[in-house]
Amino acid sequence: MLDTTRRVATPEGIELTLHLAGPVPRAMAWAIDLAIRFAIVIAVMIGALQFGRAGWGVVLLTAFFVEWLLPAWFETTWRGQTPGKRLMKLAVLNDDGTPVRWPGALTRNLLRAVDFLPFLYGAGLVSMLANRDFKRLGDLAAGTVVVYQLESMESKKEIPSSPAIAPPVALNLEEQRAVLDLAERSTTLTQERFEELAELPTPLVGQLDGERAAKRLLGMANHIAGRA
């Protein structure tokens, strides 16, 4: 199946493009996770069956944990990823692009029992093909999507080139970091939103507005970055 994209806007005015994963890479990630879960249960079974009925109890508890709770735990603590999703470079996010939390992760994983019906995730596949975001029933209930893992924003931080301008007032380290952070984020904001934010530090930009305020702030950021 072809993958697709989805655009979401954060409250800060940042527009994110989420690259949604289709059924094929998700099925491959699920198969990897299934093999890992199966290996865990087999390993526990080898040791626990020496204890008779008590050992079987341990095996059943382990099977329940790794099948229903372990994937949710991974998605909550591994930034939306299970081992299979990590290998396939996929991640689970909320619909608004924010990291998935325990309630959402638990909901989508428990509802795999429904998605599996009548067999081999038949209901889940039909649901994924019926909506453009490739959501199975668990995703619809939890308000989540599965996307290709976003590259780290840290590696992409870059201040747009602009003639360096010394700040009109002395800035402490925290204030300098704030100017640099805003300048680094300028490429992820709409031009209108960046200009609006650039007008806020009036001690730095004075009465300048719009594009002039944005250019002045970028100039100061370049000055600070060049001096660091």
Coordinates of C-alpha atoms in Angstrom, one line a residue, residues 30-213:
W30 CA 4.2 -6.4 14.0
A31 CA 5.9 -9.6 12.8
I32 CA 9.2 -8.6 14.5
D33 CA 7.4 -7.8 17.7
L34 CA 5.5 -11.0 17.6
A35 CA 8.8 -13.0 17.2
I36 CA 10.3 -11.2 20.2
R37 CA 7.2 -11.8 22.3
F38 CA 7.1 -15.5 21.3
A39 CA 10.8 -15.8 22.2
I40 CA 10.2 -14.3 25.7
V41 CA 7.3 -16.7 26.4
I42 CA 9.3 -19.7 25.2
A43 CA 12.3 -18.7 27.4
V44 CA 10.1 -18.3 30.5
M45 CA 8.3 -21.6 29.7
I46 CA 11.6 -23.5 29.5
G47 CA 12.4 -22.5 33.1
A48 CA 9.0 -22.3 34.6
L49 CA 7.6 -25.7 33.6
Q50 CA 9.9 -27.4 36.0
F51 CA 7.5 -26.2 38.8
G52 CA 4.4 -27.9 37.5
R53 CA 1.1 -26.0 37.8
A54 CA 2.8 -23.0 39.4
G55 CA 5.1 -22.8 36.4
W56 CA 2.1 -22.8 34.0
G57 CA 0.7 -19.9 36.0
V58 CA 3.9 -18.0 35.5
V59 CA 3.8 -18.8 31.8
L60 CA 0.2 -17.6 31.4
L61 CA 0.9 -14.4 33.3
T62 CA 4.0 -13.8 31.2
A63 CA 2.1 -14.4 28.0
F64 CA -0.6 -11.9 29.1
F65 CA 2.0 -9.3 30.0
V66 CA 4.1 -9.5 26.8
E67 CA 1.0 -9.7 24.5
W68 CA -1.1 -6.8 25.9
L69 CA 1.0 -4.7 28.3
L70 CA 4.6 -4.8 27.0
P71 CA 3.8 -3.1 23.7
A72 CA 2.0 -0.3 25.4
W73 CA 4.9 0.1 27.8
F74 CA 7.4 0.3 25.0
E75 CA 5.3 2.9 23.1
T76 CA 5.0 5.0 26.2
T77 CA 8.7 4.9 27.2
W78 CA 10.3 4.6 23.8
R79 CA 8.7 7.6 22.2
G80 CA 6.0 5.7 20.5
Q81 CA 8.1 2.7 19.4
T82 CA 8.3 -1.0 20.0
P83 CA 11.4 -2.9 19.0
G84 CA 9.7 -3.8 15.7
K85 CA 8.7 -0.2 15.0
R86 CA 12.2 1.0 15.9
L87 CA 13.7 -1.4 13.4
M88 CA 11.2 -0.3 10.8
K89 CA 11.7 3.4 11.8
L90 CA 8.0 3.8 12.7
A91 CA 6.5 5.5 15.7
V92 CA 3.0 6.0 17.2
L93 CA 1.9 9.6 17.8
N94 CA -1.3 11.3 18.9
D95 CA -3.4 12.8 16.1
D96 CA -1.9 16.3 16.8
G97 CA 1.6 15.0 16.5
T98 CA 2.4 14.9 20.2
P99 CA 4.0 11.8 21.9
V100 CA 1.6 9.0 22.8
R101 CA 0.9 8.6 26.5
W102 CA -0.1 5.5 28.5
P103 CA -3.9 5.8 28.1
G104 CA -3.7 6.0 24.3
A105 CA -1.0 3.3 24.1
L106 CA -3.0 1.0 26.3
T107 CA -6.2 1.6 24.4
R108 CA -4.8 0.9 21.0
N109 CA -3.0 -2.2 22.2
L110 CA -5.9 -3.8 24.0
L111 CA -8.1 -3.2 21.0
R112 CA -5.8 -5.4 18.9
A113 CA -8.1 -8.2 20.0
V114 CA -10.9 -6.6 18.0
D115 CA -8.6 -5.7 15.1
F116 CA -7.5 -9.3 14.8
L117 CA -11.1 -10.5 14.1
P118 CA -12.1 -12.6 12.3
F119 CA -8.5 -13.7 11.7
L120 CA -5.1 -12.2 10.9
Y121 CA -6.1 -8.7 11.6
G122 CA -8.9 -8.7 9.0
A123 CA -11.0 -6.0 10.8
G124 CA -7.9 -3.9 11.3
L125 CA -6.9 -4.1 7.6
V126 CA -10.4 -3.2 6.5
S127 CA -10.4 -0.2 8.9
M128 CA -7.0 0.9 7.6
L129 CA -8.1 0.8 4.0
A130 CA -11.3 2.7 4.8
N131 CA -9.6 5.9 6.0
R132 CA -6.8 8.0 4.6
D133 CA -4.7 7.9 7.8
F134 CA -4.4 4.1 7.7
K135 CA -6.0 3.8 11.2
R136 CA -7.0 0.5 12.6
L137 CA -9.8 0.3 15.1
G138 CA -7.4 0.7 18.0
D139 CA -6.0 3.9 16.5
L140 CA -9.5 5.3 15.9
A141 CA -10.4 4.7 19.6
A142 CA -7.1 6.0 20.9
G143 CA -6.7 9.0 18.6
T144 CA -3.3 7.9 17.3
V145 CA -1.5 7.5 14.0
V146 CA 1.5 5.4 13.0
V147 CA 4.1 7.5 11.1
Y148 CA 7.7 7.2 9.9
Q149 CA 10.0 8.4 12.7
L150 CA 10.7 12.1 12.5
E151 CA 14.4 13.0 12.2
S152 CA 15.8 14.6 15.3
M153 CA 15.1 18.4 15.1
E154 CA 18.3 18.9 17.0
S155 CA 20.3 17.8 14.0
K156 CA 18.4 20.2 11.7
K157 CA 18.7 23.4 13.9
E158 CA 20.2 26.1 11.8
I159 CA 20.0 29.9 12.0
P160 CA 19.2 31.5 8.6
S161 CA 22.0 33.6 7.3
S162 CA 21.6 37.4 8.0
P163 CA 24.0 40.3 8.6
A164 CA 25.1 40.1 12.2
I165 CA 23.8 42.9 14.5
A166 CA 24.9 43.5 18.1
P167 CA 22.0 43.5 20.5
P168 CA 21.2 47.0 21.8
V169 CA 21.2 45.8 25.4
A170 CA 23.4 43.3 27.2
L171 CA 21.9 39.9 27.3
N172 CA 22.6 37.2 29.9
L173 CA 23.1 33.6 28.9
E174 CA 19.5 32.6 29.3
E175 CA 18.3 35.6 27.1
Q176 CA 20.9 34.8 24.5
R177 CA 19.7 31.2 24.4
A178 CA 16.1 32.4 23.9
V179 CA 17.1 34.5 20.9
L180 CA 19.0 31.6 19.4
D181 CA 16.2 29.1 20.0
L182 CA 13.7 31.4 18.3
A183 CA 16.0 31.9 15.3
E184 CA 16.6 28.2 15.0
R185 CA 12.9 27.5 15.0
S186 CA 12.2 30.2 12.4
T187 CA 12.4 27.6 9.6
T188 CA 9.7 25.5 11.2
L189 CA 7.3 28.4 11.7
T190 CA 5.1 30.2 9.2
Q191 CA 6.6 33.5 8.2
E192 CA 3.6 35.3 9.8
R193 CA 4.0 33.5 13.1
F194 CA 7.8 34.1 13.2
E195 CA 7.3 37.8 12.5
E196 CA 4.7 38.0 15.2
L197 CA 7.1 36.4 17.8
A198 CA 10.0 38.6 16.6
E199 CA 8.0 41.7 17.6
L200 CA 7.6 40.6 21.2
P201 CA 11.2 41.3 22.6
T202 CA 10.7 45.1 22.3
P203 CA 14.0 45.9 24.1
L204 CA 15.7 44.2 21.2
V205 CA 13.6 45.2 18.2
G206 CA 12.1 48.5 19.5
Q207 CA 9.1 49.6 17.4
L208 CA 10.0 47.5 14.4
D209 CA 7.3 45.2 13.1
G210 CA 6.8 42.4 10.8
E211 CA 9.6 41.5 8.4
R212 CA 11.9 44.2 9.8
A213 CA 11.6 42.8 13.3

